[in-house]
PDB file of C-alpha atoms and ligand atoms in Angstrom:
ATOM      1  CA  UNK A   1       0.080  -0.055   0.084  1.00 92.00           C
ATOM      2  CA  UNK A   2       1.650   3.538  -1.262  1.00 91.00           C
ATOM      3  CA  UNK A   3      -0.507   6.620   0.034  1.00 94.00           C
ATOM      4  CA  UNK A   4       1.926   8.810  -1.845  1.00 97.00           C
ATOM      5  CA  UNK A   5      -0.212  10.690  -4.428  1.00 98.00           C
ATOM      6  CA  UNK A   6       0.385  10.269  -8.532  1.00 98.00           C
ATOM      7  CA  UNK A   7       1.918  13.216  -9.843  1.00 98.00           C
ATOM      8  CA  UNK A   8      -0.085  14.309 -13.318  1.00 98.00           C
ATOM      9  CA  UNK A   9       1.232  16.893 -15.847  1.00 98.00           C
ATOM     10  CA  UNK A  10       0.013  18.204 -19.221  1.00 97.00           C
ATOM     11  CA  UNK A  11       0.207  21.678 -21.385  1.00 95.00           C
ATOM     12  CA  UNK A  12      -2.678  22.400 -20.615  1.00 93.00           C
ATOM     13  CA  UNK A  13      -6.725  21.723 -19.445  1.00 93.00           C
ATOM     14  CA  UNK A  14      -6.324  18.109 -21.985  1.00 93.00           C
ATOM     15  CA  UNK A  15      -4.797  15.726 -19.094  1.00 96.00           C
ATOM     16  CA  UNK A  16      -7.605  15.746 -16.670  1.00 96.00           C
ATOM     17  CA  UNK A  17      -9.194  13.825 -19.050  1.00 95.00           C
ATOM     18  CA  UNK A  18      -6.725  11.179 -17.416  1.00 97.00           C
ATOM     19  CA  UNK A  19      -7.690  12.840 -13.665  1.00 97.00           C
ATOM     20  CA  UNK A  20     -11.147  11.732 -14.556  1.00 96.00           C
ATOM     21  CA  UNK A  21     -10.668   8.439 -15.295  1.00 97.00           C
ATOM     22  CA  UNK A  22      -7.851   7.931 -12.587  1.00 97.00           C
ATOM     23  CA  UNK A  23     -11.302   9.573 -10.749  1.00 95.00           C
ATOM     24  CA  UNK A  24     -13.381   6.931 -11.905  1.00 96.00           C
ATOM     25  CA  UNK A  25     -11.292   3.758 -11.785  1.00 96.00           C
ATOM     26  CA  UNK A  26      -8.791   3.985  -8.394  1.00 96.00           C
ATOM     27  CA  UNK A  27     -11.656   6.604  -6.890  1.00 95.00           C
ATOM     28  CA  UNK A  28      -9.070   6.290  -3.423  1.00 95.00           C
ATOM     29  CA  UNK A  29      -6.261   8.038  -5.125  1.00 97.00           C
ATOM     30  CA  UNK A  30      -4.612  12.238  -4.358  1.00 97.00           C
ATOM     31  CA  UNK A  31      -3.996  13.152  -7.464  1.00 97.00           C
ATOM     32  CA  UNK A  32      -1.503  16.455  -7.982  1.00 98.00           C
ATOM     33  CA  UNK A  33      -2.451  17.449 -11.127  1.00 98.00           C
ATOM     34  CA  UNK A  34       0.032  20.191 -12.856  1.00 98.00           C
ATOM     35  CA  UNK A  35      -1.589  22.284 -16.412  1.00 97.00           C
ATOM     36  CA  UNK A  36       0.818  24.737 -18.139  1.00 97.00           C
ATOM     37  CA  UNK A  37      -1.424  26.572 -18.743  1.00 95.00           C
ATOM     38  CA  UNK A  38       0.973  29.616 -19.635  1.00 95.00           C
ATOM     39  CA  UNK A  39       3.060  28.267 -22.084  1.00 95.00           C
ATOM     40  CA  UNK A  40       0.039  25.477 -24.243  1.00 92.00           C
ATOM     41  CA  UNK A  41      -0.116  24.514 -26.949  1.00 91.00           C
ATOM     42  CA  UNK A  42       3.177  22.201 -26.746  1.00 92.00           C
ATOM     43  CA  UNK A  43       2.352  20.611 -30.193  1.00 88.00           C
ATOM     44  CA  UNK A  44       3.582  23.107 -31.822  1.00 87.00           C
ATOM     45  CA  UNK A  45       6.784  23.878 -29.867  1.00 91.00           C
ATOM     46  CA  UNK A  46      10.244  22.954 -30.734  1.00 90.00           C
ATOM     47  CA  UNK A  47      11.404  19.603 -29.154  1.00 90.00           C
ATOM     48  CA  UNK A  48      14.154  21.741 -27.590  1.00 93.00           C
ATOM     49  CA  UNK A  49      11.538  23.687 -25.934  1.00 95.00           C
ATOM     50  CA  UNK A  50       9.236  20.751 -25.155  1.00 94.00           C
ATOM     51  CA  UNK A  51      12.728  18.911 -23.482  1.00 95.00           C
ATOM     52  CA  UNK A  52      12.878  21.919 -21.075  1.00 97.00           C
ATOM     53  CA  UNK A  53       9.575  23.031 -20.328  1.00 97.00           C
ATOM     54  CA  UNK A  54       8.804  19.131 -19.570  1.00 97.00           C
ATOM     55  CA  UNK A  55      11.766  18.558 -17.726  1.00 97.00           C
ATOM     56  CA  UNK A  56      10.501  21.371 -15.750  1.00 97.00           C
ATOM     57  CA  UNK A  57       7.265  19.464 -15.181  1.00 98.00           C
ATOM     58  CA  UNK A  58       8.683  16.656 -13.796  1.00 97.00           C
ATOM     59  CA  UNK A  59      10.994  18.891 -11.713  1.00 97.00           C
ATOM     60  CA  UNK A  60       8.030  20.771  -9.882  1.00 98.00           C
ATOM     61  CA  UNK A  61       5.662  17.494  -9.656  1.00 98.00           C
ATOM     62  CA  UNK A  62       8.576  16.035  -7.207  1.00 97.00           C
ATOM     63  CA  UNK A  63       8.554  18.751  -5.336  1.00 97.00           C
ATOM     64  CA  UNK A  64       5.533  17.489  -3.564  1.00 96.00           C
ATOM     65  CA  UNK A  65       6.263  13.177  -2.933  1.00 95.00           C
ATOM     66  CA  UNK A  66       4.705  11.508  -5.367  1.00 97.00           C
ATOM     67  CA  UNK A  67       4.983   7.729  -6.072  1.00 97.00           C
ATOM     68  CA  UNK A  68       4.338   8.347 -10.229  1.00 97.00           C
ATOM     69  CA  UNK A  69       4.316  10.238 -12.588  1.00 98.00           C
ATOM     70  CA  UNK A  70       1.362  10.086 -15.826  1.00 98.00           C
ATOM     71  CA  UNK A  71       2.467  12.385 -18.691  1.00 98.00           C
ATOM     72  CA  UNK A  72      -1.068  12.501 -19.941  1.00 98.00           C
ATOM     73  CA  UNK A  73      -0.093  14.687 -22.695  1.00 97.00           C
ATOM     74  CA  UNK A  74       0.346  12.849 -26.509  1.00 97.00           C
ATOM     75  CA  UNK A  75       2.733  15.463 -27.246  1.00 95.00           C
ATOM     76  CA  UNK A  76       4.843  15.256 -24.248  1.00 96.00           C
ATOM     77  CA  UNK A  77       5.253  11.749 -24.254  1.00 96.00           C
ATOM     78  CA  UNK A  78       5.923  10.840 -27.610  1.00 94.00           C
ATOM     79  CA  UNK A  79       8.693  13.813 -28.157  1.00 88.00           C
ATOM     80  CA  UNK A  80       9.798  13.893 -24.535  1.00 91.00           C
ATOM     81  CA  UNK A  81       9.254  11.204 -22.404  1.00 91.00           C
ATOM     82  CA  UNK A  82      11.972   8.344 -23.900  1.00 86.00           C
ATOM     83  CA  UNK A  83      14.827  10.589 -23.336  1.00 89.00           C
ATOM     84  CA  UNK A  84      14.040  12.277 -20.163  1.00 91.00           C
ATOM     85  CA  UNK A  85      12.519   8.987 -18.272  1.00 88.00           C
ATOM     86  CA  UNK A  86      16.380   8.066 -16.959  1.00 90.00           C
ATOM     87  CA  UNK A  87      16.474  11.356 -15.495  1.00 95.00           C
ATOM     88  CA  UNK A  88      14.436  11.188 -12.618  1.00 95.00           C
ATOM     89  CA  UNK A  89      13.912   8.829  -9.388  1.00 92.00           C
ATOM     90  CA  UNK A  90      10.031   8.671  -9.614  1.00 95.00           C
ATOM     91  CA  UNK A  91       8.559   5.864 -11.944  1.00 95.00           C
ATOM     92  CA  UNK A  92       7.321   8.469 -15.282  1.00 97.00           C
ATOM     93  CA  UNK A  93       4.566   7.014 -17.427  1.00 97.00           C
ATOM     94  CA  UNK A  94       2.906   8.268 -20.722  1.00 97.00           C
ATOM     95  CA  UNK A  95       0.140   8.326 -23.057  1.00 97.00           C
ATOM     96  CA  UNK A  96       1.629   6.091 -26.265  1.00 97.00           C
ATOM     97  CA  UNK A  97       2.147   3.133 -24.619  1.00 96.00           C
ATOM     98  CA  UNK A  98      -1.536   2.004 -23.187  1.00 98.00           C
ATOM     99  CA  UNK A  99      -2.991   3.791 -25.924  1.00 98.00           C
ATOM    100  CA  UNK A 100      -1.182   1.885 -28.967  1.00 98.00           C
ATOM    101  CA  UNK A 101      -1.972  -1.969 -27.071  1.00 98.00           C
ATOM    102  CA  UNK A 102      -5.812  -0.942 -26.631  1.00 98.00           C
ATOM    103  CA  UNK A 103      -5.592  -0.150 -30.241  1.00 98.00           C
ATOM    104  CA  UNK A 104      -3.616  -2.744 -31.495  1.00 98.00           C
ATOM    105  CA  UNK A 105      -6.619  -4.777 -29.121  1.00 98.00           C
ATOM    106  CA  UNK A 106      -9.699  -3.205 -30.046  1.00 98.00           C
ATOM    107  CA  UNK A 107      -8.704  -3.245 -34.192  1.00 98.00           C
ATOM    108  CA  UNK A 108     -10.187  -6.365 -36.462  1.00 97.00           C
ATOM    109  CA  UNK A 109      -8.716  -4.960 -39.308  1.00 98.00           C
ATOM    110  CA  UNK A 110      -5.456  -3.792 -38.467  1.00 97.00           C
ATOM    111  CA  UNK A 111      -5.974  -0.889 -40.090  1.00 98.00           C
ATOM    112  CA  UNK A 112      -5.301   2.135 -36.946  1.00 98.00           C
ATOM    113  CA  UNK A 113      -5.944   5.827 -37.352  1.00 98.00           C
ATOM    114  CA  UNK A 114      -3.777   8.378 -35.281  1.00 98.00           C
ATOM    115  CA  UNK A 115      -5.011  11.931 -34.307  1.00 98.00           C
ATOM    116  CA  UNK A 116      -2.746  13.737 -32.119  1.00 97.00           C
ATOM    117  CA  UNK A 117      -0.470  17.340 -32.740  1.00 94.00           C
ATOM    118  CA  UNK A 118       1.562  18.516 -35.456  1.00 92.00           C
ATOM    119  CA  UNK A 119       4.711  17.414 -32.746  1.00 91.00           C
ATOM    120  CA  UNK A 120       3.397  13.649 -31.765  1.00 95.00           C
ATOM    121  CA  UNK A 121       2.310  12.938 -35.429  1.00 96.00           C
ATOM    122  CA  UNK A 122       6.018  14.352 -36.586  1.00 93.00           C
ATOM    123  CA  UNK A 123       7.757  11.923 -34.085  1.00 93.00           C
ATOM    124  CA  UNK A 124       6.372   8.676 -35.722  1.00 95.00           C
ATOM    125  CA  UNK A 125       5.942   7.346 -31.779  1.00 96.00           C
ATOM    126  CA  UNK A 126       2.980   5.814 -32.631  1.00 97.00           C
ATOM    127  CA  UNK A 127       3.817   4.396 -35.871  1.00 97.00           C
ATOM    128  CA  UNK A 128       6.861   2.966 -34.103  1.00 96.00           C
ATOM    129  CA  UNK A 129       5.428   1.086 -31.053  1.00 96.00           C
ATOM    130  CA  UNK A 130       2.341   0.423 -32.694  1.00 98.00           C
ATOM    131  CA  UNK A 131       4.472  -1.713 -35.061  1.00 97.00           C
ATOM    132  CA  UNK A 132       6.636  -2.680 -32.505  1.00 96.00           C
ATOM    133  CA  UNK A 133       3.460  -5.215 -31.325  1.00 96.00           C
ATOM    134  CA  UNK A 134       1.822  -5.631 -34.505  1.00 97.00           C
ATOM    135  CA  UNK A 135       3.855  -5.553 -38.011  1.00 97.00           C
ATOM    136  CA  UNK A 136       1.545  -6.638 -39.911  1.00 97.00           C
ATOM    137  CA  UNK A 137      -0.667  -3.151 -38.692  1.00 98.00           C
ATOM    138  CA  UNK A 138      -1.207  -0.661 -41.299  1.00 97.00           C
ATOM    139  CA  UNK A 139      -1.164   3.350 -39.407  1.00 98.00           C
ATOM    140  CA  UNK A 140      -2.617   6.125 -40.903  1.00 98.00           C
ATOM    141  CA  UNK A 141      -2.362  10.370 -38.769  1.00 98.00           C
ATOM    142  CA  UNK A 142      -3.372  12.807 -39.207  1.00 97.00           C
ATOM    143  CA  UNK A 143      -2.077  16.366 -37.265  1.00 97.00           C
ATOM    144  CA  UNK A 144      -5.179  18.087 -35.595  1.00 96.00           C
ATOM    145  CA  UNK A 145      -3.722  21.875 -35.001  1.00 93.00           C
ATOM    146  CA  UNK A 146      -6.284  23.681 -34.706  1.00 94.00           C
ATOM    147  CA  UNK A 147      -8.232  21.143 -32.707  1.00 95.00           C
ATOM    148  CA  UNK A 148      -6.016  22.184 -28.930  1.00 92.00           C
ATOM    149  CA  UNK A 149      -7.350  25.696 -28.997  1.00 91.00           C
ATOM    150  CA  UNK A 150     -10.859  24.969 -29.768  1.00 93.00           C
ATOM    151  CA  UNK A 151     -11.077  23.120 -26.574  1.00 91.00           C
ATOM    152  CA  UNK A 152      -9.598  24.646 -24.608  1.00 85.00           C
ATOM    153  CA  UNK A 153     -11.449  27.636 -25.522  1.00 86.00           C
ATOM    154  CA  UNK A 154     -15.009  25.625 -25.054  1.00 88.00           C
ATOM    155  CA  UNK A 155     -15.527  25.280 -28.413  1.00 93.00           C
ATOM    156  CA  UNK A 156     -15.776  21.356 -29.006  1.00 93.00           C
ATOM    157  CA  UNK A 157     -19.540  20.954 -29.329  1.00 92.00           C
ATOM    158  CA  UNK A 158     -19.770  23.998 -31.825  1.00 95.00           C
ATOM    159  CA  UNK A 159     -19.841  24.589 -35.504  1.00 96.00           C
ATOM    160  CA  UNK A 160     -16.641  25.471 -36.207  1.00 97.00           C
ATOM    161  CA  UNK A 161     -15.114  22.219 -34.153  1.00 97.00           C
ATOM    162  CA  UNK A 162     -17.573  20.185 -37.246  1.00 97.00           C
ATOM    163  CA  UNK A 163     -16.228  21.674 -40.036  1.00 97.00           C
ATOM    164  CA  UNK A 164     -12.036  21.249 -38.576  1.00 97.00           C
ATOM    165  CA  UNK A 165     -12.885  17.912 -37.682  1.00 97.00           C
ATOM    166  CA  UNK A 166     -14.750  17.377 -41.135  1.00 97.00           C
ATOM    167  CA  UNK A 167     -11.437  18.447 -43.067  1.00 97.00           C
ATOM    168  CA  UNK A 168      -9.178  16.749 -40.694  1.00 97.00           C
ATOM    169  CA  UNK A 169     -10.991  13.261 -41.399  1.00 97.00           C
ATOM    170  CA  UNK A 170     -11.231  13.122 -44.411  1.00 96.00           C
ATOM    171  CA  UNK A 171      -8.048  10.921 -45.205  1.00 95.00           C
ATOM    172  CA  UNK A 172      -8.223   8.694 -42.066  1.00 96.00           C
ATOM    173  CA  UNK A 173     -11.906   8.090 -42.748  1.00 95.00           C
ATOM    174  CA  UNK A 174     -10.755   6.785 -46.756  1.00 96.00           C
ATOM    175  CA  UNK A 175      -8.066   4.861 -45.156  1.00 97.00           C
ATOM    176  CA  UNK A 176     -11.008   2.855 -43.826  1.00 96.00           C
ATOM    177  CA  UNK A 177      -9.611   2.890 -40.507  1.00 98.00           C
ATOM    178  CA  UNK A 178     -11.719   0.597 -37.824  1.00 98.00           C
ATOM    179  CA  UNK A 179      -9.373   1.972 -34.580  1.00 98.00           C
ATOM    180  CA  UNK A 180      -8.857   5.814 -34.487  1.00 98.00           C
ATOM    181  CA  UNK A 181      -6.680   6.852 -31.619  1.00 98.00           C
ATOM    182  CA  UNK A 182      -7.458   9.848 -29.685  1.00 98.00           C
ATOM    183  CA  UNK A 183      -3.411  10.431 -29.506  1.00 97.00           C
ATOM    184  CA  UNK A 184      -3.517  13.931 -27.672  1.00 96.00           C
ATOM    185  CA  UNK A 185      -5.460  14.027 -23.983  1.00 95.00           C
ATOM    186  CA  UNK A 186      -7.497  16.775 -25.074  1.00 94.00           C
ATOM    187  CA  UNK A 187      -9.576  15.175 -27.980  1.00 96.00           C
ATOM    188  CA  UNK A 188     -12.049  13.027 -25.911  1.00 95.00           C
ATOM    189  CA  UNK A 189     -13.842  16.340 -25.762  1.00 95.00           C
ATOM    190  CA  UNK A 190     -14.465  15.610 -29.824  1.00 96.00           C
ATOM    191  CA  UNK A 191     -15.574  12.885 -29.148  1.00 96.00           C
ATOM    192  CA  UNK A 192     -19.231  13.031 -30.429  1.00 96.00           C
ATOM    193  CA  UNK A 193     -18.121  14.868 -33.269  1.00 97.00           C
ATOM    194  CA  UNK A 194     -15.303  12.474 -34.449  1.00 97.00           C
ATOM    195  CA  UNK A 195     -17.609   9.365 -34.009  1.00 97.00           C
ATOM    196  CA  UNK A 196     -21.040  10.948 -36.099  1.00 96.00           C
ATOM    197  CA  UNK A 197     -17.712  11.842 -38.907  1.00 97.00           C
ATOM    198  CA  UNK A 198     -16.498   8.496 -38.985  1.00 97.00           C
ATOM    199  CA  UNK A 199     -19.190   6.417 -37.998  1.00 96.00           C
ATOM    200  CA  UNK A 200     -20.189   5.033 -34.602  1.00 92.00           C
ATOM    201  CA  UNK A 201     -18.575   1.243 -35.759  1.00 96.00           C
ATOM    202  CA  UNK A 202     -14.903   3.039 -35.485  1.00 98.00           C
ATOM    203  CA  UNK A 203     -13.328   2.369 -32.134  1.00 98.00           C
ATOM    204  CA  UNK A 204     -12.411   5.416 -30.487  1.00 98.00           C
ATOM    205  CA  UNK A 205      -8.933   5.373 -28.532  1.00 98.00           C
ATOM    206  CA  UNK A 206      -8.986   7.453 -24.999  1.00 97.00           C
ATOM    207  CA  UNK A 207      -5.065   8.046 -24.485  1.00 97.00           C
ATOM    208  CA  UNK A 208      -5.523   9.690 -21.164  1.00 97.00           C
ATOM    209  CA  UNK A 209      -7.938   7.593 -20.155  1.00 97.00           C
ATOM    210  CA  UNK A 210      -6.010   4.193 -21.390  1.00 98.00           C
ATOM    211  CA  UNK A 211      -3.238   5.627 -19.884  1.00 98.00           C
ATOM    212  CA  UNK A 212      -4.732   5.898 -16.106  1.00 98.00           C
ATOM    213  CA  UNK A 213      -5.480   1.897 -16.552  1.00 98.00           C
ATOM    214  CA  UNK A 214      -1.891   1.435 -17.160  1.00 98.00           C
ATOM    215  CA  UNK A 215      -1.534   3.302 -13.827  1.00 98.00           C
ATOM    216  CA  UNK A 216      -3.297   1.907 -12.639  1.00 98.00           C
ATOM    217  CA  UNK A 217      -1.912  -1.959 -13.213  1.00 97.00           C
ATOM    218  CA  UNK A 218       1.975  -0.627 -12.470  1.00 97.00           C
ATOM    219  CA  UNK A 219       0.207   0.467  -9.138  1.00 97.00           C
ATOM    220  CA  UNK A 220      -1.583  -2.554  -8.171  1.00 96.00           C
ATOM    221  CA  UNK A 221       1.335  -5.111  -9.516  1.00 95.00           C
ATOM    222  CA  UNK A 222       3.956  -3.357  -7.508  1.00 93.00           C
ATOM    223  CA  UNK A 223       1.168  -3.125  -4.349  1.00 95.00           C
ATOM    224  CA  UNK A 224       1.255   0.613  -4.653  1.00 96.00           C
ATOM    225  CA  UNK A 225      -2.609   1.387  -4.281  1.00 96.00           C
ATOM    226  CA  UNK A 226      -3.891   3.857  -1.775  1.00 95.00           C
ATOM    227  CA  UNK A 227      -6.746   1.609  -0.657  1.00 88.00           C
ATOM    228  CA  UNK A 228      -8.319   4.907   0.669  1.00 91.00           C
ATOM    229  CA  UNK A 229     -12.343   5.798   0.602  1.00 88.00           C
ATOM    230  CA  UNK A 230     -12.082   8.619  -0.977  1.00 91.00           C
ATOM    231  CA  UNK A 231      -8.930  10.712  -3.225  1.00 93.00           C
ATOM    232  CA  UNK A 232      -8.235  14.730  -2.791  1.00 94.00           C
ATOM    233  CA  UNK A 233      -7.033  16.354  -5.480  1.00 96.00           C
ATOM    234  CA  UNK A 234      -4.924  19.460  -5.986  1.00 96.00           C
ATOM    235  CA  UNK A 235      -4.571  21.248  -9.030  1.00 97.00           C
ATOM    236  CA  UNK A 236      -1.614  23.854 -10.162  1.00 98.00           C
ATOM    237  CA  UNK A 237      -1.163  25.926 -13.283  1.00 97.00           C
ATOM    238  CA  UNK A 238       1.196  28.604 -14.783  1.00 98.00           C
ATOM    239  CA  UNK A 239      -1.785  31.115 -16.197  1.00 96.00           C
ATOM    240  CA  UNK A 240      -5.108  31.908 -14.769  1.00 94.00           C
ATOM    241  CA  UNK A 241      -6.415  29.689 -11.836  1.00 95.00           C
ATOM    242  CA  UNK A 242     -10.003  31.146 -12.614  1.00 92.00           C
ATOM    243  CA  UNK A 243      -9.969  30.417 -16.645  1.00 91.00           C
ATOM    244  CA  UNK A 244      -9.154  26.995 -15.143  1.00 92.00           C
ATOM    245  CA  UNK A 245     -12.036  26.218 -12.635  1.00 92.00           C
ATOM    246  CA  UNK A 246     -13.903  27.581 -15.204  1.00 88.00           C
ATOM    247  CA  UNK A 247     -13.383  25.164 -18.238  1.00 88.00           C
ATOM    248  CA  UNK A 248     -12.446  22.248 -16.233  1.00 90.00           C
ATOM    249  CA  UNK A 249     -14.964  20.740 -15.159  1.00 88.00           C
ATOM    250  CA  UNK A 250     -16.157  20.399 -19.297  1.00 87.00           C
ATOM    251  CA  UNK A 251     -13.643  17.671 -19.209  1.00 90.00           C
ATOM    252  CA  UNK A 252     -14.047  16.538 -15.629  1.00 90.00           C
ATOM    253  CA  UNK A 253     -17.193  16.308 -15.767  1.00 84.00           C
ATOM    254  CA  UNK A 254     -18.040  17.466 -12.609  1.00 85.00           C
ATOM    255  CA  UNK A 255     -16.987  20.221 -10.872  1.00 86.00           C
ATOM    256  CA  UNK A 256     -13.436  20.335  -9.946  1.00 88.00           C
ATOM    257  CA  UNK A 257     -13.034  19.567  -6.215  1.00 85.00           C
ATOM    258  CA  UNK A 258     -10.017  20.706  -4.629  1.00 84.00           C
ATOM    259  CA  UNK A 259      -7.805  23.826  -4.598  1.00 92.00           C
ATOM    260  CA  UNK A 260      -6.441  25.738  -7.598  1.00 96.00           C
ATOM    261  CA  UNK A 261      -3.398  27.923  -7.344  1.00 96.00           C
ATOM    262  CA  UNK A 262      -1.091  29.586  -9.945  1.00 97.00           C
ATOM    263  CA  UNK A 263       2.420  28.692  -9.556  1.00 97.00           C
ATOM    264  CA  UNK A 264       5.391  30.146 -11.555  1.00 97.00           C
ATOM    265  CA  UNK A 265       6.769  26.929 -13.835  1.00 98.00           C
ATOM    266  CA  UNK A 266       9.688  29.046 -14.455  1.00 96.00           C
ATOM    267  CA  UNK A 267      11.139  28.663 -11.137  1.00 96.00           C
ATOM    268  CA  UNK A 268      11.810  24.769 -12.115  1.00 96.00           C
TER     269      UNK A 268
HETATM  270  N1  LIG B   1      -3.182  17.895 -24.547  1.00 90.86           N
HETATM  271  C1  LIG B   1      -2.048  17.992 -25.449  1.00 90.86           C
HETATM  272  C2  LIG B   1      -1.433  16.892 -26.336  1.00 90.86           C
HETATM  273  O1  LIG B   1      -1.861  15.204 -25.389  1.00 90.86           O
HETATM  274  C3  LIG B   1      -1.958  18.694 -25.912  1.00 90.86           C
HETATM  275  C4  LIG B   1      -1.176  19.353 -26.944  1.00 90.86           C
HETATM  276  C5  LIG B   1      -0.800  19.957 -26.679  1.00 90.86           C
HETATM  277  O2  LIG B   1      -0.654  21.528 -25.979  1.00 90.86           O
HETATM  278  O3  LIG B   1      -0.495  20.574 -28.093  1.00 90.86           O
HETATM  279  O4  LIG B   1      -1.047  16.565 -27.109  1.00 90.86           O
END
């Protein structure tokens, strides 16, 4: 048993889709969340900048006595995790491996689509991981740079989001995939629109939720679950706490409970 919290971070609000799943499947776990809202988006940053941000995010979370870190960000998981994980003492997991495994398990036709930020798509990490466990799979990627700003600003269910989704999904739909990875943790908010366009037979894989499931597996295996009756949640952001509170409940599907505090991430 390990009562220490799990650290979770993202460039902004998207990682809350992972926290939502933690609340559902591990309701006894305490969570320290960091949303780098002052520096979102990560998806268009060059690699050196991203590595600096991710190291700072991890160093901040490590100021707490945490038992694990979940990088609840597709961009940071694919462009930084493989290179920096050995620099830190805490176990760090990302979203790529769990989502890729779930997609391989779900696909029948072995035709898998991946939606992600430009950074995620450029890294090719989803393709690499899927191919390593299912060499015969055909993987089709599409960068969707407008999805994060639309979601962060509350436009996920508006007509403008549908317009962009139709444009982005056209090529992937033409490839006749039966499974589609939402490779960015912001995208589950667009699930209704994506599902309507792709058709309900296409299985959508929620990368943040899969990462939460993988964390549960890891913690159970090492006997590190907290076994408390209810979890405590503390949120930290690098920009307005009020804005985070206002939009955060859309991601959690419930009002944010717990403190939200603004920090200066440049100090870490
Ligand atoms: N949630 C992040 C991801 O999963 C969003 C990236 C961004 O900030 O552009 O990739």
